[in-house]
Amino acid sequence: MNYNILGYSIFISIIVFIIVVVGKICYRNGNIFVAALIPDHLELCQQINQSLLVSYYLVNIGYCAMTLIGWETITSPLQLLEVLALKLAIIICILSVLHYINIFLLTNTIHKLIK
Amino acid sequence: METTKILIGYAIYLPVALFLTFYVSKTLFKNSKIYMLDIFKGREEIANATNKLFETGFYLLNIGFALLIMKITTTLSSYQHLVEALGTKIGGFSIYLGLMLFINLYLFFRGKRKANQPPKPAPFPPTYVGQ
């Protein structure tokens, strides 16, 4: 049994799930912000948001796939669990930092608009 | 049977950490909606969207950190060591969660304070002298 391949498949499925869920949430809640930034063009806003979503998927999933090459050789189920947790944690932390930067920028812009 | 003990440790640690994250974020974001409404001057849809985005970020940050510190590096020769290692992990994670909670609260209060300030007067446009 090759643990590395097992690890890759678990990793990719979990990370794609997380990225898709987060992307959906951001897409649904981001529509309002984009609509506030470009008033009176609702259709254009939705298209912009959609292309943002697609590029977000591409960048993140692509980056996750790229990190696969850096894994160490896994010899036991215990090590598989540990490596899996570490790699997932790094990706999730990067995502959360990006997410917070986004919120910060969006709320700043919106505040300027509301005032 | 050291491997089994470490696996038992992970099996206890992960559910506890996930439950703590879930509970804290549920409590925080149930109560933060009022602040958001205040910050965005009663614009409910923007307040709700921002609240949801903050919640997602909170989940990501905390679950990421929980997974990051999961690995047990000390050798566990007896169940006493297992309990001690688990105590360190879960205690450290709880303290981290508390810190994150306070940081989030600080962000809300800061936003509230900033939103209540009157907007700054626009600076004078540059004037050109001469010509």
PDB file of C-alpha atoms in Angstrom:
ATOM      1  CA  MET A   1       0.000   0.000   0.000  1.00  0.00           C
ATOM      2  CA  ASN A   2       1.446   3.316  -1.040  1.00  0.00           C
ATOM      3  CA  TYR A   3       0.496   5.788   1.655  1.00  0.00           C
ATOM      4  CA  ASN A   4       1.551   8.811  -0.356  1.00  0.00           C
ATOM      5  CA  ILE A   5      -1.054   8.255  -3.059  1.00  0.00           C
ATOM      6  CA  LEU A   6      -3.736   7.648  -0.440  1.00  0.00           C
ATOM      7  CA  GLY A   7      -2.674  10.856   1.269  1.00  0.00           C
ATOM      8  CA  TYR A   8      -2.788  12.847  -1.973  1.00  0.00           C
ATOM      9  CA  SER A   9      -6.301  11.697  -2.767  1.00  0.00           C
ATOM     10  CA  ILE A  10      -7.614  12.477   0.745  1.00  0.00           C
ATOM     11  CA  PHE A  11      -5.834  15.836   0.752  1.00  0.00           C
ATOM     12  CA  ILE A  12      -7.141  16.919  -2.626  1.00  0.00           C
ATOM     13  CA  SER A  13     -10.717  15.910  -1.869  1.00  0.00           C
ATOM     14  CA  ILE A  14     -10.787  17.692   1.509  1.00  0.00           C
ATOM     15  CA  ILE A  15      -9.124  20.835   0.237  1.00  0.00           C
ATOM     16  CA  VAL A  16     -11.338  21.076  -2.847  1.00  0.00           C
ATOM     17  CA  PHE A  17     -14.372  20.680  -0.607  1.00  0.00           C
ATOM     18  CA  ILE A  18     -13.200  23.483   1.710  1.00  0.00           C
ATOM     19  CA  ILE A  19     -12.289  25.802  -1.161  1.00  0.00           C
ATOM     20  CA  VAL A  20     -15.613  25.261  -2.909  1.00  0.00           C
ATOM     21  CA  VAL A  21     -17.618  25.848   0.275  1.00  0.00           C
ATOM     22  CA  VAL A  22     -15.693  29.026   1.146  1.00  0.00           C
ATOM     23  CA  GLY A  23     -15.941  30.255  -2.435  1.00  0.00           C
ATOM     24  CA  LYS A  24     -19.707  29.750  -2.493  1.00  0.00           C
ATOM     25  CA  ILE A  25     -20.112  31.667   0.764  1.00  0.00           C
ATOM     26  CA  CYS A  26     -17.944  34.515  -0.483  1.00  0.00           C
ATOM     27  CA  TYR A  27     -19.755  34.593  -3.810  1.00  0.00           C
ATOM     28  CA  ARG A  28     -23.200  34.757  -2.216  1.00  0.00           C
ATOM     29  CA  ASN A  29     -22.239  37.439   0.293  1.00  0.00           C
ATOM     30  CA  GLY A  30     -19.932  39.327  -2.032  1.00  0.00           C
ATOM     31  CA  ASN A  31     -22.658  40.194  -4.541  1.00  0.00           C
ATOM     32  CA  ILE A  32     -23.893  42.991  -2.294  1.00  0.00           C
ATOM     33  CA  PHE A  33     -20.455  44.545  -1.980  1.00  0.00           C
ATOM     34  CA  VAL A  34     -19.770  44.482  -5.704  1.00  0.00           C
ATOM     35  CA  ALA A  35     -23.223  45.886  -6.358  1.00  0.00           C
ATOM     36  CA  ALA A  36     -22.534  48.720  -3.932  1.00  0.00           C
ATOM     37  CA  LEU A  37     -19.223  49.492  -5.576  1.00  0.00           C
ATOM     38  CA  ILE A  38     -20.691  49.733  -9.082  1.00  0.00           C
ATOM     39  CA  PRO A  39     -24.239  50.986  -8.641  1.00  0.00           C
ATOM     40  CA  ASP A  40     -26.908  50.687 -11.343  1.00  0.00           C
ATOM     41  CA  HIS A  41     -25.201  47.820 -13.192  1.00  0.00           C
ATOM     42  CA  LEU A  42     -26.529  44.723 -11.468  1.00  0.00           C
ATOM     43  CA  GLU A  43     -25.886  42.321 -14.334  1.00  0.00           C
ATOM     44  CA  LEU A  44     -22.331  43.518 -14.829  1.00  0.00           C
ATOM     45  CA  CYS A  45     -21.694  43.088 -11.101  1.00  0.00           C
ATOM     46  CA  GLN A  46     -22.829  39.496 -11.128  1.00  0.00           C
ATOM     47  CA  GLN A  47     -20.629  38.710 -14.089  1.00  0.00           C
ATOM     48  CA  ILE A  48     -17.636  40.332 -12.419  1.00  0.00           C
ATOM     49  CA  ASN A  49     -18.318  38.364  -9.270  1.00  0.00           C
ATOM     50  CA  GLN A  50     -18.619  35.142 -11.233  1.00  0.00           C
ATOM     51  CA  SER A  51     -15.299  35.641 -12.940  1.00  0.00           C
ATOM     52  CA  LEU A  52     -13.749  36.447  -9.565  1.00  0.00           C
ATOM     53  CA  LEU A  53     -15.116  33.164  -8.228  1.00  0.00           C
ATOM     54  CA  VAL A  54     -13.718  31.162 -11.112  1.00  0.00           C
ATOM     55  CA  SER A  55     -10.299  32.749 -10.802  1.00  0.00           C
ATOM     56  CA  TYR A  56     -10.357  32.094  -7.057  1.00  0.00           C
ATOM     57  CA  TYR A  57     -11.032  28.401  -7.708  1.00  0.00           C
ATOM     58  CA  LEU A  58      -8.310  28.182 -10.311  1.00  0.00           C
ATOM     59  CA  VAL A  59      -5.643  29.895  -8.212  1.00  0.00           C
ATOM     60  CA  ASN A  60      -6.335  28.026  -5.006  1.00  0.00           C
ATOM     61  CA  ILE A  61      -6.870  24.546  -6.349  1.00  0.00           C
ATOM     62  CA  GLY A  62      -3.898  24.995  -8.644  1.00  0.00           C
ATOM     63  CA  TYR A  63      -1.710  26.041  -5.732  1.00  0.00           C
ATOM     64  CA  CYS A  64      -2.852  23.056  -3.668  1.00  0.00           C
ATOM     65  CA  ALA A  65      -2.032  20.707  -6.524  1.00  0.00           C
ATOM     66  CA  MET A  66       1.385  22.308  -6.844  1.00  0.00           C
ATOM     67  CA  THR A  67       2.244  21.713  -3.186  1.00  0.00           C
ATOM     68  CA  LEU A  68       1.799  17.950  -3.643  1.00  0.00           C
ATOM     69  CA  ILE A  69       5.353  17.605  -4.886  1.00  0.00           C
ATOM     70  CA  GLY A  70       6.845  18.701  -1.579  1.00  0.00           C
ATOM     71  CA  TRP A  71       5.499  15.838   0.523  1.00  0.00           C
ATOM     72  CA  GLU A  72       7.876  13.562   2.359  1.00  0.00           C
ATOM     73  CA  THR A  73       7.698   9.806   1.890  1.00  0.00           C
ATOM     74  CA  ILE A  74       5.052   8.409   4.203  1.00  0.00           C
ATOM     75  CA  THR A  75       5.686   5.065   5.850  1.00  0.00           C
ATOM     76  CA  SER A  76       2.940   4.593   8.432  1.00  0.00           C
ATOM     77  CA  PRO A  77      -0.729   5.527   8.941  1.00  0.00           C
ATOM     78  CA  LEU A  78       0.251   7.687  11.904  1.00  0.00           C
ATOM     79  CA  GLN A  79       2.647   9.697   9.805  1.00  0.00           C
ATOM     80  CA  LEU A  80      -0.010   9.946   7.090  1.00  0.00           C
ATOM     81  CA  LEU A  81      -2.392  11.544   9.571  1.00  0.00           C
ATOM     82  CA  GLU A  82       0.206  13.991  10.828  1.00  0.00           C
ATOM     83  CA  VAL A  83       1.416  15.091   7.410  1.00  0.00           C
ATOM     84  CA  LEU A  84      -2.159  15.422   6.196  1.00  0.00           C
ATOM     85  CA  ALA A  85      -3.075  17.638   9.159  1.00  0.00           C
ATOM     86  CA  LEU A  86      -0.028  19.843   8.664  1.00  0.00           C
ATOM     87  CA  LYS A  87      -0.550  20.362   4.946  1.00  0.00           C
ATOM     88  CA  LEU A  88      -4.270  21.041   5.361  1.00  0.00           C
ATOM     89  CA  ALA A  89      -3.499  23.471   8.180  1.00  0.00           C
ATOM     90  CA  ILE A  90      -1.056  25.469   6.069  1.00  0.00           C
ATOM     91  CA  ILE A  91      -3.531  25.834   3.207  1.00  0.00           C
ATOM     92  CA  ILE A  92      -6.401  26.738   5.545  1.00  0.00           C
ATOM     93  CA  CYS A  93      -4.280  29.352   7.321  1.00  0.00           C
ATOM     94  CA  ILE A  94      -3.293  30.960   4.013  1.00  0.00           C
ATOM     95  CA  LEU A  95      -6.956  31.007   2.994  1.00  0.00           C
ATOM     96  CA  SER A  96      -8.013  32.613   6.258  1.00  0.00           C
ATOM     97  CA  VAL A  97      -5.364  35.325   6.051  1.00  0.00           C
ATOM     98  CA  LEU A  98      -6.412  36.163   2.483  1.00  0.00           C
ATOM     99  CA  HIS A  99     -10.023  36.156   3.600  1.00  0.00           C
ATOM    100  CA  TYR A 100      -9.383  38.622   6.425  1.00  0.00           C
ATOM    101  CA  ILE A 101      -7.442  40.949   4.117  1.00  0.00           C
ATOM    102  CA  ASN A 102     -10.408  40.850   1.755  1.00  0.00           C
ATOM    103  CA  ILE A 103     -12.892  41.696   4.499  1.00  0.00           C
ATOM    104  CA  PHE A 104     -10.707  44.552   5.663  1.00  0.00           C
ATOM    105  CA  LEU A 105     -10.434  46.049   2.182  1.00  0.00           C
ATOM    106  CA  LEU A 106     -14.134  45.602   1.439  1.00  0.00           C
ATOM    107  CA  THR A 107     -15.352  47.156   4.673  1.00  0.00           C
ATOM    108  CA  ASN A 108     -12.989  50.084   4.243  1.00  0.00           C
ATOM    109  CA  THR A 109     -14.277  50.789   0.747  1.00  0.00           C
ATOM    110  CA  ILE A 110     -17.886  50.373   1.803  1.00  0.00           C
ATOM    111  CA  HIS A 111     -17.401  52.764   4.697  1.00  0.00           C
ATOM    112  CA  LYS A 112     -16.109  55.411   2.366  1.00  0.00           C
ATOM    113  CA  LEU A 113     -19.159  54.889   0.167  1.00  0.00           C
ATOM    114  CA  ILE A 114     -21.704  54.999   2.986  1.00  0.00           C
ATOM    115  CA  LYS A 115     -20.371  58.213   4.452  1.00  0.00           C
TER     116      LYS A 115
ATOM    117  CA  MET B   1       2.094   0.361  21.781  1.00  0.00           C
ATOM    118  CA  GLU B   2       3.105   3.961  21.477  1.00  0.00           C
ATOM    119  CA  THR B   3       1.429   4.432  18.111  1.00  0.00           C
ATOM    120  CA  THR B   4      -1.931   3.448  19.528  1.00  0.00           C
ATOM    121  CA  LYS B   5      -1.627   5.996  22.314  1.00  0.00           C
ATOM    122  CA  ILE B   6      -0.798   8.792  19.887  1.00  0.00           C
ATOM    123  CA  LEU B   7      -3.755   7.796  17.722  1.00  0.00           C
ATOM    124  CA  ILE B   8      -6.022   7.834  20.786  1.00  0.00           C
ATOM    125  CA  GLY B   9      -4.669  11.283  21.561  1.00  0.00           C
ATOM    126  CA  TYR B  10      -5.536  12.559  18.090  1.00  0.00           C
ATOM    127  CA  ALA B  11      -8.964  10.958  18.249  1.00  0.00           C
ATOM    128  CA  ILE B  12      -9.689  12.867  21.463  1.00  0.00           C
ATOM    129  CA  TYR B  13      -8.008  16.122  20.509  1.00  0.00           C
ATOM    130  CA  LEU B  14      -9.616  16.708  17.110  1.00  0.00           C
ATOM    131  CA  PRO B  15     -13.295  16.437  18.153  1.00  0.00           C
ATOM    132  CA  VAL B  16     -12.673  18.572  21.241  1.00  0.00           C
ATOM    133  CA  ALA B  17     -10.922  21.279  19.190  1.00  0.00           C
ATOM    134  CA  LEU B  18     -13.611  21.257  16.502  1.00  0.00           C
ATOM    135  CA  PHE B  19     -16.376  21.423  19.082  1.00  0.00           C
ATOM    136  CA  LEU B  20     -14.702  24.332  20.880  1.00  0.00           C
ATOM    137  CA  THR B  21     -14.289  26.229  17.606  1.00  0.00           C
ATOM    138  CA  PHE B  22     -17.882  25.606  16.645  1.00  0.00           C
ATOM    139  CA  TYR B  23     -19.248  26.651  20.038  1.00  0.00           C
ATOM    140  CA  VAL B  24     -17.154  29.822  20.333  1.00  0.00           C
ATOM    141  CA  SER B  25     -17.911  31.018  16.835  1.00  0.00           C
ATOM    142  CA  LYS B  26     -21.623  30.317  17.239  1.00  0.00           C
ATOM    143  CA  THR B  27     -21.729  32.384  20.416  1.00  0.00           C
ATOM    144  CA  LEU B  28     -19.635  35.201  18.989  1.00  0.00           C
ATOM    145  CA  PHE B  29     -21.473  35.621  15.720  1.00  0.00           C
ATOM    146  CA  LYS B  30     -24.934  35.283  17.184  1.00  0.00           C
ATOM    147  CA  ASN B  31     -24.159  38.356  19.261  1.00  0.00           C
ATOM    148  CA  SER B  32     -22.114  40.293  16.746  1.00  0.00           C
ATOM    149  CA  LYS B  33     -25.011  41.053  14.432  1.00  0.00           C
ATOM    150  CA  ILE B  34     -26.011  44.034  16.575  1.00  0.00           C
ATOM    151  CA  TYR B  35     -22.562  45.545  16.244  1.00  0.00           C
ATOM    152  CA  MET B  36     -22.591  45.001  12.517  1.00  0.00           C
ATOM    153  CA  LEU B  37     -25.955  46.741  12.186  1.00  0.00           C
ATOM    154  CA  ASP B  38     -24.536  49.642  14.160  1.00  0.00           C
ATOM    155  CA  ILE B  39     -21.337  49.793  12.134  1.00  0.00           C
ATOM    156  CA  PHE B  40     -23.129  49.791   8.801  1.00  0.00           C
ATOM    157  CA  LYS B  41     -25.797  52.221   9.967  1.00  0.00           C
ATOM    158  CA  GLY B  42     -28.703  49.808   9.776  1.00  0.00           C
ATOM    159  CA  ARG B  43     -28.012  48.495   6.297  1.00  0.00           C
ATOM    160  CA  GLU B  44     -29.101  45.002   7.047  1.00  0.00           C
ATOM    161  CA  GLU B  45     -27.940  43.177   3.929  1.00  0.00           C
ATOM    162  CA  ILE B  46     -24.376  44.513   4.147  1.00  0.00           C
ATOM    163  CA  ALA B  47     -24.268  43.815   7.882  1.00  0.00           C
ATOM    164  CA  ASN B  48     -25.417  40.231   7.387  1.00  0.00           C
ATOM    165  CA  ALA B  49     -22.947  39.645   4.560  1.00  0.00           C
ATOM    166  CA  THR B  50     -20.024  41.006   6.573  1.00  0.00           C
ATOM    167  CA  ASN B  51     -21.051  38.955   9.579  1.00  0.00           C
ATOM    168  CA  LYS B  52     -21.132  35.787   7.505  1.00  0.00           C
ATOM    169  CA  LEU B  53     -17.738  36.562   5.974  1.00  0.00           C
ATOM    170  CA  PHE B  54     -16.211  37.178   9.405  1.00  0.00           C
ATOM    171  CA  GLU B  55     -17.664  33.885  10.611  1.00  0.00           C
ATOM    172  CA  THR B  56     -16.117  31.993   7.717  1.00  0.00           C
ATOM    173  CA  GLY B  57     -12.769  33.617   8.380  1.00  0.00           C
ATOM    174  CA  PHE B  58     -12.992  32.746  12.064  1.00  0.00           C
ATOM    175  CA  TYR B  59     -13.718  29.098  11.301  1.00  0.00           C
ATOM    176  CA  LEU B  60     -10.875  28.870   8.801  1.00  0.00           C
ATOM    177  CA  LEU B  61      -8.357  30.505  11.104  1.00  0.00           C
ATOM    178  CA  ASN B  62      -9.179  28.382  14.108  1.00  0.00           C
ATOM    179  CA  ILE B  63      -9.525  25.035  12.362  1.00  0.00           C
ATOM    180  CA  GLY B  64      -6.278  25.746  10.554  1.00  0.00           C
ATOM    181  CA  PHE B  65      -4.500  26.475  13.813  1.00  0.00           C
ATOM    182  CA  ALA B  66      -6.005  23.410  15.486  1.00  0.00           C
ATOM    183  CA  LEU B  67      -4.657  21.193  12.716  1.00  0.00           C
ATOM    184  CA  LEU B  68      -1.326  23.009  12.747  1.00  0.00           C
ATOM    185  CA  ILE B  69      -0.592  22.177  16.390  1.00  0.00           C
ATOM    186  CA  MET B  70      -2.067  18.665  16.256  1.00  0.00           C
ATOM    187  CA  LYS B  71       1.169  16.695  15.972  1.00  0.00           C
ATOM    188  CA  ILE B  72       2.267  15.073  19.243  1.00  0.00           C
ATOM    189  CA  THR B  73       6.060  15.046  19.245  1.00  0.00           C
ATOM    190  CA  THR B  74       6.822  13.762  22.745  1.00  0.00           C
ATOM    191  CA  THR B  75       7.118  10.030  23.331  1.00  0.00           C
ATOM    192  CA  LEU B  76       4.107   8.641  25.108  1.00  0.00           C
ATOM    193  CA  SER B  77       5.274   5.719  27.206  1.00  0.00           C
ATOM    194  CA  SER B  78       2.242   5.594  29.494  1.00  0.00           C
ATOM    195  CA  TYR B  79      -1.309   6.860  29.711  1.00  0.00           C
ATOM    196  CA  GLN B  80      -0.184   9.494  32.182  1.00  0.00           C
ATOM    197  CA  HIS B  81       1.931  11.076  29.457  1.00  0.00           C
ATOM    198  CA  LEU B  82      -0.987  10.901  27.051  1.00  0.00           C
ATOM    199  CA  VAL B  83      -3.228  12.840  29.450  1.00  0.00           C
ATOM    200  CA  GLU B  84      -0.504  15.401  30.052  1.00  0.00           C
ATOM    201  CA  ALA B  85       0.147  15.910  26.344  1.00  0.00           C
ATOM    202  CA  LEU B  86      -3.584  16.249  25.683  1.00  0.00           C
ATOM    203  CA  GLY B  87      -3.890  18.781  28.484  1.00  0.00           C
ATOM    204  CA  THR B  88      -1.145  20.908  26.981  1.00  0.00           C
ATOM    205  CA  LYS B  89      -2.687  20.771  23.517  1.00  0.00           C
ATOM    206  CA  ILE B  90      -6.260  21.493  24.503  1.00  0.00           C
ATOM    207  CA  GLY B  91      -5.249  24.144  27.017  1.00  0.00           C
ATOM    208  CA  GLY B  92      -3.054  25.907  24.489  1.00  0.00           C
ATOM    209  CA  PHE B  93      -5.813  25.797  21.910  1.00  0.00           C
ATOM    210  CA  SER B  94      -8.354  27.211  24.377  1.00  0.00           C
ATOM    211  CA  ILE B  95      -6.055  30.100  25.242  1.00  0.00           C
ATOM    212  CA  TYR B  96      -5.545  30.770  21.536  1.00  0.00           C
ATOM    213  CA  LEU B  97      -9.313  30.733  20.990  1.00  0.00           C
ATOM    214  CA  GLY B  98      -9.796  33.202  23.823  1.00  0.00           C
ATOM    215  CA  LEU B  99      -7.220  35.534  22.292  1.00  0.00           C
ATOM    216  CA  MET B 100      -8.927  35.320  18.900  1.00  0.00           C
ATOM    217  CA  LEU B 101     -12.267  36.078  20.536  1.00  0.00           C
ATOM    218  CA  PHE B 102     -10.872  39.217  22.123  1.00  0.00           C
ATOM    219  CA  ILE B 103      -9.234  40.302  18.871  1.00  0.00           C
ATOM    220  CA  ASN B 104     -12.550  39.930  17.081  1.00  0.00           C
ATOM    221  CA  LEU B 105     -14.345  41.876  19.799  1.00  0.00           C
ATOM    222  CA  TYR B 106     -11.714  44.579  19.495  1.00  0.00           C
ATOM    223  CA  LEU B 107     -12.325  44.734  15.748  1.00  0.00           C
ATOM    224  CA  PHE B 108     -16.059  45.154  16.314  1.00  0.00           C
ATOM    225  CA  PHE B 109     -15.577  47.899  18.892  1.00  0.00           C
ATOM    226  CA  ARG B 110     -13.085  49.659  16.682  1.00  0.00           C
ATOM    227  CA  GLY B 111     -15.484  49.521  13.753  1.00  0.00           C
ATOM    228  CA  LYS B 112     -18.258  50.879  15.963  1.00  0.00           C
ATOM    229  CA  ARG B 113     -16.106  53.728  17.199  1.00  0.00           C
ATOM    230  CA  LYS B 114     -14.972  54.601  13.688  1.00  0.00           C
ATOM    231  CA  ALA B 115     -18.496  54.477  12.331  1.00  0.00           C
ATOM    232  CA  ASN B 116     -19.709  56.860  15.016  1.00  0.00           C
ATOM    233  CA  GLN B 117     -17.044  59.445  14.310  1.00  0.00           C
ATOM    234  CA  PRO B 118     -18.183  62.287  12.097  1.00  0.00           C
ATOM    235  CA  PRO B 119     -16.647  62.104   8.638  1.00  0.00           C
ATOM    236  CA  LYS B 120     -13.525  64.149   8.191  1.00  0.00           C
ATOM    237  CA  PRO B 121     -13.954  67.391   6.272  1.00  0.00           C
ATOM    238  CA  ALA B 122     -12.621  67.175   2.774  1.00  0.00           C
ATOM    239  CA  PRO B 123      -9.163  68.709   2.457  1.00  0.00           C
ATOM    240  CA  PHE B 124      -8.865  71.894   0.523  1.00  0.00           C
ATOM    241  CA  PRO B 125      -8.224  71.364  -3.143  1.00  0.00           C
ATOM    242  CA  PRO B 126      -4.740  72.417  -4.153  1.00  0.00           C
ATOM    243  CA  THR B 127      -4.705  76.010  -5.155  1.00  0.00           C
ATOM    244  CA  TYR B 128      -2.372  77.329  -7.768  1.00  0.00           C
ATOM    245  CA  VAL B 129      -0.859  80.700  -7.209  1.00  0.00           C
ATOM    246  CA  GLY B 130       0.472  82.812  -9.986  1.00  0.00           C
ATOM    247  CA  GLN B 131       0.143  82.442 -13.705  1.00  0.00           C
TER     248      GLN B 131
END
